[in-house]
Coordinates of C-alpha atoms in Angstrom, one line a residue:
M1 CA 0.0 0.0 0.0
S2 CA 1.3 3.5 -0.9
I3 CA 0.5 6.7 0.8
N4 CA 0.4 10.0 -1.1
I5 CA 2.0 12.5 1.4
N6 CA 0.9 15.3 -0.9
A7 CA -2.8 14.5 -0.7
P8 CA -4.8 17.2 1.0
T9 CA -6.1 16.2 4.4
E10 CA -8.9 18.1 6.2
V11 CA -9.0 18.2 9.9
V12 CA -12.4 19.6 10.9
F13 CA -12.9 20.8 14.5
E14 CA -16.0 22.2 16.2
Y15 CA -15.3 24.8 18.8
M16 CA -17.6 24.3 21.7
G17 CA -16.4 27.2 23.9
K18 CA -14.0 28.2 26.6
G19 CA -11.4 25.6 27.4
C20 CA -11.9 23.8 24.1
V21 CA -8.5 23.0 22.6
A22 CA -8.1 22.8 18.9
P23 CA -5.8 20.2 17.4
K24 CA -2.5 21.7 16.1
Y25 CA -3.1 20.6 12.6
V26 CA -6.7 21.7 12.3
T27 CA -7.7 23.0 8.8
I28 CA -11.3 23.9 9.2
V29 CA -13.0 25.3 12.3
R30 CA -16.7 25.6 12.8
F31 CA -18.2 27.4 15.8
H32 CA -21.0 25.7 17.8
P33 CA -24.2 27.7 17.7
N34 CA -24.0 28.4 21.5
V35 CA -20.5 30.0 21.3
V36 CA -20.5 33.7 21.8
E37 CA -16.8 34.3 22.3
V38 CA -13.5 33.0 21.0
E39 CA -10.7 33.0 23.6
D40 CA -7.4 34.9 23.2
E41 CA -4.9 33.0 21.2
A42 CA -7.3 30.1 20.7
Y43 CA -5.8 29.2 17.3
K44 CA -2.4 30.8 17.6
R45 CA -0.4 27.7 16.7
C46 CA -2.7 26.4 14.0
S47 CA -0.7 27.2 10.9
D48 CA -2.7 24.8 8.7
L49 CA -6.0 26.6 9.3
K50 CA -7.6 27.4 5.9
E51 CA -11.3 28.0 6.8
V52 CA -13.3 29.4 9.7
V53 CA -17.1 29.1 9.8
F54 CA -18.5 31.6 12.4
N55 CA -21.9 31.3 13.9
D56 CA -24.6 34.0 13.9
G57 CA -24.3 34.5 17.7
L58 CA -20.6 35.2 17.9
Q59 CA -20.0 38.5 19.8
K60 CA -16.3 38.7 20.5
I61 CA -13.0 37.4 19.0
G62 CA -10.2 37.5 21.5
A63 CA -6.8 39.1 21.1
S64 CA -4.5 37.2 18.6
A65 CA -7.1 34.4 18.3
F66 CA -5.9 33.5 14.8
W67 CA -2.4 34.9 14.9

């Protein structure tokens, strides 16, 4: 069996709120409908992040959340 190391891999993560830790190699983040705030530096080290899907109720994005 061969593995194509260049094949795109999606790592989808649903952010459930404070204290929820995203995997380092996440590529897509979706915010749970109940989330109103994204913590400071929540995705600071997620360099593979390509897509963020916000919910309608989001009120605050913390400092350097996606830095």
